[in-house]
Amino acid sequence: MKITRSRGGPAAAARDPELFEEFYREHVDAVTRFVARRVDDPHTVADLTAEVFLAVIDSGHTYRPALGSERGWLYGVARNVVSAEHRRAAREQVLSGRIAGRRLLEADDIARLEEKLVAENEGRRLVAALAELPEGERALLELIVADQLSVTEAASALGIRPTTARVRLYRARGRLRAALDQTTETADTPERPTEPVTSLRSAL
């Protein structure tokens, strides 16, 4: 996959509105897809994507090119934003309160985001299939299998060393193979779709 770098990187984008706009255009589609793999409401996808780029303004100075690509670093920021949203939703348990404060979207915007949500249906199923793994292993496999980062990029997104990521990946693959073997035995009914199993198995 093509690795893109903006002029000056996240740190410069956080300081310069022109460079920030360039950084946004370069990465907004990838960030939107990342969020759409984890959220199934177009308004929330739009809100969280905006929050990710607002977070860049505060944290752009933490990016280190030697530790990984801009995309890997940005996915790390996005993971934090999405995780915070999931915690908020779990605490509230009622999403209706979000409507009053959310940014209104035009019909074309909703249609565009709904297309991305449909396109990422399989990605969301993959993320769900990983839910039983320990948190660190699950997060690593999400980034590698669902988001298609390299091991080095995923390590950067998680703030761990590449060697640590490789050990964690080895363990996660072993656990997942065992889980998929059990799932396959019971996934022949219409209520248990096998697409996530097939996709995950091909990635192991």
XYZ file of C-alpha atoms in Angstrom:
204
model
C 0.000 0.000 0.000
C 1.267 3.480 -0.847
C 2.857 5.346 2.058
C 2.052 9.049 1.926
C 3.805 11.892 3.706
C 2.582 15.465 3.860
C 4.836 18.504 3.770
C 6.316 18.967 7.222
C 4.302 16.132 8.756
C 1.773 16.330 11.609
C 3.876 18.740 13.688
C 3.957 21.341 10.908
C 0.275 20.730 10.123
C -0.613 21.498 13.746
C 1.049 24.920 13.468
C 0.188 26.019 9.929
C -3.436 26.178 8.668
C -2.366 25.706 5.038
C -0.309 22.613 5.861
C -3.094 21.340 8.083
C -5.538 21.531 5.180
C -3.061 19.628 3.010
C -2.563 17.008 5.747
C -6.334 16.680 6.117
C -6.900 16.140 2.384
C -4.079 13.588 2.283
C -5.429 11.444 5.114
C -9.142 12.108 5.601
C -10.328 9.222 3.445
C -8.141 6.691 5.274
C -9.253 7.998 8.676
C -12.916 7.912 7.649
C -12.554 4.284 6.557
C -10.772 3.453 9.822
C -13.648 4.919 11.853
C -16.290 3.312 9.617
C -14.820 -0.108 10.406
C -15.609 0.503 14.072
C -18.775 2.639 14.055
C -22.025 2.009 12.176
C -23.703 5.444 12.286
C -22.790 8.050 9.608
C -23.206 11.039 11.948
C -20.882 9.456 14.481
C -18.369 8.601 11.749
C -18.347 12.267 10.689
C -18.034 13.523 14.266
C -15.217 11.171 15.198
C -13.297 11.790 11.971
C -13.396 15.518 12.755
C -12.256 14.811 16.336
C -9.268 12.848 15.050
C -8.002 15.813 13.047
C -8.675 18.208 15.920
C -6.555 15.898 18.070
C -3.731 16.260 15.534
C -3.479 19.940 16.467
C -2.736 18.983 20.084
C -0.586 15.916 19.471
C 1.138 16.544 16.125
C 4.389 17.333 17.933
C 4.550 13.722 19.212
C 4.988 12.219 15.739
C 8.441 10.743 15.080
C 9.094 9.693 11.436
C 11.738 7.194 12.545
C 9.098 5.233 14.465
C 6.669 4.741 11.576
C 4.512 6.283 8.877
C 2.137 9.200 9.283
C -0.738 6.823 8.628
C 0.307 4.482 11.429
C 0.651 7.384 13.858
C -2.679 8.833 12.753
C -4.413 5.473 13.255
C -3.056 5.521 16.800
C -4.719 8.892 17.347
C -7.919 7.564 15.758
C -7.906 4.493 18.035
C -7.828 6.770 21.074
C -10.720 8.866 19.747
C -12.858 5.826 18.880
C -12.071 4.145 22.212
C -13.117 7.285 24.076
C -16.385 7.309 22.134
C -17.072 3.652 22.967
C -16.445 4.358 26.650
C -18.759 7.353 26.537
C -21.500 5.361 24.811
C -21.142 2.515 27.287
C -21.514 4.921 30.197
C -24.521 6.680 28.780
C -26.170 3.565 27.286
C -28.637 5.928 25.642
C -27.528 7.454 22.353
C -30.511 9.747 21.856
C -28.860 12.476 23.902
C -26.200 12.830 21.214
C -28.685 14.106 18.611
C -29.117 17.544 20.187
C -25.429 18.406 20.040
C -24.334 16.699 16.848
C -23.316 18.529 13.725
C -26.056 18.411 11.094
C -25.068 16.700 7.863
C -26.322 17.362 4.386
C -28.113 14.538 2.587
C -25.141 14.106 0.246
C -22.777 13.809 3.220
C -24.953 11.129 4.827
C -25.170 9.209 1.548
C -21.392 9.336 1.121
C -20.770 8.108 4.665
C -23.387 5.384 4.335
C -21.528 4.146 1.242
C -18.336 3.944 3.305
C -20.216 2.102 6.058
C -21.469 -0.463 3.562
C -17.976 -0.807 2.104
C -16.593 -1.472 5.584
C -19.204 -4.080 6.618
C -16.610 -6.836 6.373
C -14.103 -4.753 8.299
C -16.569 -4.314 11.167
C -17.244 -8.077 11.166
C -13.516 -8.715 11.334
C -13.161 -6.354 14.274
C -16.067 -8.086 16.025
C -14.514 -11.511 15.407
C -11.375 -10.395 17.253
C -13.259 -9.229 20.338
C -12.472 -12.276 22.480
C -8.691 -11.814 22.304
C -6.764 -10.007 25.064
C -6.829 -6.247 24.488
C -3.227 -5.841 23.333
C -3.395 -8.757 20.904
C -6.811 -7.733 19.612
C -5.710 -4.150 18.941
C -2.628 -5.348 17.053
C -4.554 -7.796 14.866
C -7.244 -5.179 14.157
C -4.620 -2.818 12.786
C -2.889 -5.515 10.721
C -5.897 -7.528 9.468
C -8.735 -4.991 9.306
C -6.721 -1.792 8.699
C -3.880 -3.463 6.744
C -0.986 -1.761 8.476
C 2.432 -3.357 8.504
C 3.724 -4.734 11.805
C 5.990 -1.685 12.158
C 3.132 0.741 11.466
C 0.836 -1.089 13.885
C 3.536 -0.973 16.555
C 3.828 2.780 16.013
C 0.053 3.211 16.308
C 0.052 1.284 19.596
C 3.178 2.912 20.985
C 5.115 -0.365 21.318
C 8.387 -1.677 19.868
C 8.218 -3.651 16.589
C 9.823 -6.648 18.325
C 7.106 -6.558 20.988
C 4.492 -6.362 18.235
C 5.915 -9.413 16.471
C 5.836 -11.493 19.670
C 2.302 -10.315 20.394
C 1.253 -11.088 16.817
C 2.629 -14.632 17.069
C 0.630 -15.247 20.237
C -2.515 -13.648 18.825
C -2.385 -15.757 15.672
C -2.136 -18.920 17.754
C -5.127 -17.978 19.893
C -7.125 -16.937 16.854
C -6.420 -20.121 14.905
C -7.728 -22.145 17.848
C -10.815 -19.921 18.132
C -11.499 -20.110 14.388
C -11.231 -23.904 14.445
C -13.991 -23.959 17.067
C -16.053 -21.343 15.215
C -15.864 -23.243 11.935
C -17.340 -26.340 13.561
C -20.466 -24.406 14.580
C -20.723 -21.795 11.801
C -22.741 -23.772 9.271
C -26.130 -22.319 10.248
C -27.554 -19.147 8.614
C -27.347 -17.370 11.983
C -23.536 -17.776 12.049
C -22.092 -16.206 8.881
C -18.694 -17.553 7.881
C -17.329 -14.505 5.991
C -15.274 -13.152 8.926
C -13.858 -16.608 9.564
C -12.819 -16.975 5.928
C -11.210 -13.527 5.809
C -9.392 -13.954 9.081
C -8.146 -17.434 8.263
C -6.688 -16.191 4.962
C -4.778 -13.508 6.877
C -3.187 -15.877 9.386
